[in-house]
XYZ file of C-alpha atoms in Angstrom:
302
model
C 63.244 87.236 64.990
C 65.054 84.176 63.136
C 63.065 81.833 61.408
C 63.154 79.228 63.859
C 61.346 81.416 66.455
C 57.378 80.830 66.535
C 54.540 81.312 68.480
C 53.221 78.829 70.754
C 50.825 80.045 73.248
C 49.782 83.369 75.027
C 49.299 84.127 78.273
C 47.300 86.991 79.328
C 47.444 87.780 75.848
C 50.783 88.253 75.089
C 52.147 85.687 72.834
C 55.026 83.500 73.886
C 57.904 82.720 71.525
C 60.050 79.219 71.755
C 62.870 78.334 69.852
C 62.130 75.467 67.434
C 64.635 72.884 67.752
C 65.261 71.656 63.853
C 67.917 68.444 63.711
C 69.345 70.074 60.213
C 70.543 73.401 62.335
C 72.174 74.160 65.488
C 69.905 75.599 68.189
C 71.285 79.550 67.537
C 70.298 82.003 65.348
C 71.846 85.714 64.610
C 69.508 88.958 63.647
C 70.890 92.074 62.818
C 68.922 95.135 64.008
C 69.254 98.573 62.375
C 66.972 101.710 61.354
C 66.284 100.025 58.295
C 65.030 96.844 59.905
C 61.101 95.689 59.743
C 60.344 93.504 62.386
C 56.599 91.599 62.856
C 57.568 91.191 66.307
C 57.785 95.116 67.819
C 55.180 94.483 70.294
C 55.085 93.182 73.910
C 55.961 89.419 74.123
C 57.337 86.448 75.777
C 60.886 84.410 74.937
C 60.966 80.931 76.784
C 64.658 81.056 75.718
C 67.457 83.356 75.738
C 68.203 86.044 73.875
C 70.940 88.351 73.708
C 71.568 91.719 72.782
C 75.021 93.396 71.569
C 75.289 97.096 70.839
C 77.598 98.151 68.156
C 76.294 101.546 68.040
C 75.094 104.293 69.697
C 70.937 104.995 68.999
C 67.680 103.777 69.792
C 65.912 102.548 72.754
C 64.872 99.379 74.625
C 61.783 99.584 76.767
C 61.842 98.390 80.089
C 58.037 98.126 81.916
C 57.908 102.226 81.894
C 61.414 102.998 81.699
C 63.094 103.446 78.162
C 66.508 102.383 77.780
C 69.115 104.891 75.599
C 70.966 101.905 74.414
C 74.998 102.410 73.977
C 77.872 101.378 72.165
C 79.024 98.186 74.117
C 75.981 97.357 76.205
C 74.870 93.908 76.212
C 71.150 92.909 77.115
C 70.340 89.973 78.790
C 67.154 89.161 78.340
C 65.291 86.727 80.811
C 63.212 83.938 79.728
C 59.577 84.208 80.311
C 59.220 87.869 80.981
C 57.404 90.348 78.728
C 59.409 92.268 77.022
C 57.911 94.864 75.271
C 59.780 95.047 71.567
C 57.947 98.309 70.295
C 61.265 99.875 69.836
C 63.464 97.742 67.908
C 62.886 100.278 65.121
C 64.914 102.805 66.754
C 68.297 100.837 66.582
C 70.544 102.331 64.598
C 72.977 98.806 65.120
C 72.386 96.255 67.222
C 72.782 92.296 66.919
C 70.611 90.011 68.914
C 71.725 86.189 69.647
C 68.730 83.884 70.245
C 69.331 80.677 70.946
C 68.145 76.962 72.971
C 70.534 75.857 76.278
C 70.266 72.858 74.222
C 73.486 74.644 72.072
C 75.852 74.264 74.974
C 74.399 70.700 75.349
C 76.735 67.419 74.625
C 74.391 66.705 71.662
C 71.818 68.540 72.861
C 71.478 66.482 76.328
C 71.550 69.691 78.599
C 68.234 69.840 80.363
C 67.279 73.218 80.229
C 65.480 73.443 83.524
C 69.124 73.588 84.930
C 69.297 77.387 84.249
C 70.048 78.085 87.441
C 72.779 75.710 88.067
C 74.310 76.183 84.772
C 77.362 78.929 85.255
C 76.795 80.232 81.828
C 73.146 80.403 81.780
C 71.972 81.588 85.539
C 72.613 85.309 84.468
C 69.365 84.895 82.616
C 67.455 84.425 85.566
C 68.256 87.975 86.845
C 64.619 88.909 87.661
C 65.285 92.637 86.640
C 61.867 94.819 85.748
C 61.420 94.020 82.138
C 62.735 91.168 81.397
C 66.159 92.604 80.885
C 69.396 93.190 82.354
C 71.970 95.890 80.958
C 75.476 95.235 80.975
C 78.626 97.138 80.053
C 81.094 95.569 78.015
C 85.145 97.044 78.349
C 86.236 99.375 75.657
C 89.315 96.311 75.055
C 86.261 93.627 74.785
C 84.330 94.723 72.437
C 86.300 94.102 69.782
C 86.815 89.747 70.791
C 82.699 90.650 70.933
C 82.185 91.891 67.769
C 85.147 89.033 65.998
C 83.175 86.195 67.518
C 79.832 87.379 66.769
C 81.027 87.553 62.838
C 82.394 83.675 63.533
C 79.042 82.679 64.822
C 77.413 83.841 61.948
C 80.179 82.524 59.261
C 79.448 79.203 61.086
C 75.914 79.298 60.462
C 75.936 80.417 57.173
C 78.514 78.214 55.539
C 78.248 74.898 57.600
C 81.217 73.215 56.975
C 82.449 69.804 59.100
C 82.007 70.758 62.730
C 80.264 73.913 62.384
C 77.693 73.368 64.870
C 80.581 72.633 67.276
C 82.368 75.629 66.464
C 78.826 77.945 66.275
C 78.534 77.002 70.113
C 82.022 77.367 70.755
C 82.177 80.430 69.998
C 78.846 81.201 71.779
C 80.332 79.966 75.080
C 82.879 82.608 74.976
C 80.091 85.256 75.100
C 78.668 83.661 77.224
C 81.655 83.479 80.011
C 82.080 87.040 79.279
C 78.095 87.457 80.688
C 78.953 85.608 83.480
C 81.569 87.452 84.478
C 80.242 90.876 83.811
C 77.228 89.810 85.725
C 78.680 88.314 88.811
C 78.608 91.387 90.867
C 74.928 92.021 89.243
C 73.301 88.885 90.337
C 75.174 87.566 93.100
C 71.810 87.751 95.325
C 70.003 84.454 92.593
C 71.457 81.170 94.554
C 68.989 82.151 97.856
C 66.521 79.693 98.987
C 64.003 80.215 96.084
C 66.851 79.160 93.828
C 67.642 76.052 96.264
C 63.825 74.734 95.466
C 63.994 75.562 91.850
C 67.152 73.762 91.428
C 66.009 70.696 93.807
C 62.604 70.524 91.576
C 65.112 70.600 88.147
C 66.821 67.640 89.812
C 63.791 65.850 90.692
C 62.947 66.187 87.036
C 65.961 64.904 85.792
C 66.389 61.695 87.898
C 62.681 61.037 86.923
C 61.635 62.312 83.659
C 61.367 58.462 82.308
C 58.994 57.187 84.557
C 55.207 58.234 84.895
C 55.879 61.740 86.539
C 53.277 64.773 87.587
C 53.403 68.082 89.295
C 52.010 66.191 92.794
C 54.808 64.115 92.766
C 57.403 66.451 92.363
C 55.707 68.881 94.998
C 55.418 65.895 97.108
C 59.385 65.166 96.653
C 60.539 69.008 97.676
C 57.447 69.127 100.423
C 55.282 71.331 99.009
C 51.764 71.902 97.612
C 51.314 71.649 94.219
C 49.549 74.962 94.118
C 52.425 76.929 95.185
C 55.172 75.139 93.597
C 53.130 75.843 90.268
C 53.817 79.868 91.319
C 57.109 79.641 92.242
C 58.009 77.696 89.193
C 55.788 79.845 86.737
C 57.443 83.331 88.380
C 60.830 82.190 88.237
C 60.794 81.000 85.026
C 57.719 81.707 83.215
C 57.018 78.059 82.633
C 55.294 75.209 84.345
C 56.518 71.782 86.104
C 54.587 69.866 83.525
C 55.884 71.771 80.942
C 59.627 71.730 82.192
C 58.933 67.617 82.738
C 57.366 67.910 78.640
C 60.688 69.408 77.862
C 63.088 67.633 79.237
C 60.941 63.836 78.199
C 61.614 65.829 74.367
C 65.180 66.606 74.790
C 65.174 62.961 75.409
C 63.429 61.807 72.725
C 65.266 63.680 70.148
C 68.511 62.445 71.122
C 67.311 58.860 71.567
C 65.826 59.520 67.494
C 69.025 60.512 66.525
C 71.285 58.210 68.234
C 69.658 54.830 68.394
C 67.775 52.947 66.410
C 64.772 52.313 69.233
C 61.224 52.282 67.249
C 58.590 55.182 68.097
C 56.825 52.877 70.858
C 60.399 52.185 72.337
C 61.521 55.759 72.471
C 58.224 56.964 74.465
C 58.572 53.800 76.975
C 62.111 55.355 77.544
C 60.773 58.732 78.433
C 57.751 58.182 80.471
C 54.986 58.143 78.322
C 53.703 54.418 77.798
C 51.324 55.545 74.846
C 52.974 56.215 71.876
C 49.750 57.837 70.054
C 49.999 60.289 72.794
C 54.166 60.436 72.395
C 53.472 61.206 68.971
C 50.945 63.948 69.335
C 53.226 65.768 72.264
C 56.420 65.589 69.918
C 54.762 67.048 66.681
C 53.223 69.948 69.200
C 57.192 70.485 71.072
C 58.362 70.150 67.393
C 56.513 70.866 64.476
C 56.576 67.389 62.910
C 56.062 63.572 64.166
C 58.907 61.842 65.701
C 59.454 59.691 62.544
C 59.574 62.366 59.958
C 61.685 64.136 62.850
C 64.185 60.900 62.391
C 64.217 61.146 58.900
C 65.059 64.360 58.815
C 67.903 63.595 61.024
C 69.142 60.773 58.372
C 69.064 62.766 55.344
C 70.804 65.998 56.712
């Protein structure tokens, strides 16, 4: 996995993998696969982001709960957030490139809240419940090349970070990422039923009222219902829960309001719901790996 994927937390003791947002890189990472690859991470585990999977060639497998996967030229893997996915394999690929990267990437500065899976027409494909964690999908013979182009862009982007190239990393990301969508229309047609409809009213709820002093009763009181089962719907669906989607979304806030505005530390945790900043603090070095000053400083000398 890229550098900028760590462990946070296990559950059932699997260990769970976010994507650490860093202000001096763009939330998307490429990792080449082949035989000669060593990975730490070949073992069952948890994403709470997406990931992507391209094949370029022919050989190895992916294993899917007790099924293993003959992975082909072509195939893309999407592989859902918060499932286990059991990485054991990796070994075996004799060329395969895997895209990890935040929603925050196809954000307007990073503003997307990433609760909004579901509602998102790039991102919903993630959320295709398969066994496994992952869905296979087949890309044309006449694709495959505009595939294998923009995954080389992606990674020029990255590597040489010239003016705009976080722009042009994502870019070019979204054009994979249409290409998902439409291969995996037909797949997932069945996600907007009425499980979807409460996850996406509980996302809204969220994002109307992230600032003020928000909890998992209130929200469950909003969408009418108890906070026990709203806690398994939302943990199922998306392997996270409504205090830690409210958490996320109150950071996505605070790190734009760092970069963007000159608010002090105290000012910037008002404006997101938490009214003490010792507390702000000790969240945002936990989300982030450093305190939101340093965080801000970081910002100013990149």
């Amino acid at each position: 996995m890229p550098e900028y994927v760590r462990p946070v937390r296990y559950e059932s003791g699997v260990p769970v993998y976010r994507y650490w947002s860093d202000p001096a890189a763009p939330p998307l990472s490429v990792t080449r696969f082949t035989l000669d690859t060593q990975t730490a991470h070949g073992r069952p585990h948890i994403h709470d982001f997406p990931v992507l999977l391209y094949v370029y060639d022919d050989g190895g497998v992916l294993r899917a709960g007790r099924r293993n996967l003959e992975v082909r030229a072509g195939e893309v893997y999407v592989i859902a957030p918060g499932q286990v996915v059991d990485g054991s394999a990796t070994s075996t690929f004799a060329n395969v490139c895997g895209l990890f990267f935040d929603p925050a990437a196809l954000g307007d500065d990073g503003r997307i809240p990433r609760p909004a899976w579901n509602a998102h027409p790039l991102l919903f494909p993630f959320l295709h419940g398969n066994p496994g964690g992952l869905l296979r999908l087949q890309v044309p013979a006449q694709r495959r090349p505009v595939w294998e182009t923009t995954i080389d862009a992606i990674e020029d982007e990255l590597s040489s970070r010239h003016a705009g190239y976080r722009q042009a990393a994502a870019a070019h990301l979204t054009l994979l990422l249409v290409d998902v969508a439409r291969l995996a229309a037909d797949v997932v047609g069945d996600l907007r039923r009425s499980n979807e409809a409460v996850l996406a009213e509980v996302f809204d709820v969220i994002e109307q009222r992230f600032g003020e002093q928000l909890s998992l009763s209130d929200v469950a009181r909003t969408v009418g219902l108890t906070p026990a089962y709203l806690t398994t719907l939302v943990r199922r669906r998306t392997g996270r829960t409504v205090q830690d989607w409210i958490t996320e979304r109150r950071m996505t806030e605070a790190r734009r309001l760092l970069t963007g505005s000159e608010l002090s530390i105290t000012e910037v945790a008002r404006h997101v719901g938490m009214l003490d900043p010792g507390y702000f603090t000790r969240v945002f070095r936990r989300a982030n790996g450093m305190p939101p000053r340093a965080w801000r400083d970081r910002v100013t000398a990149a």
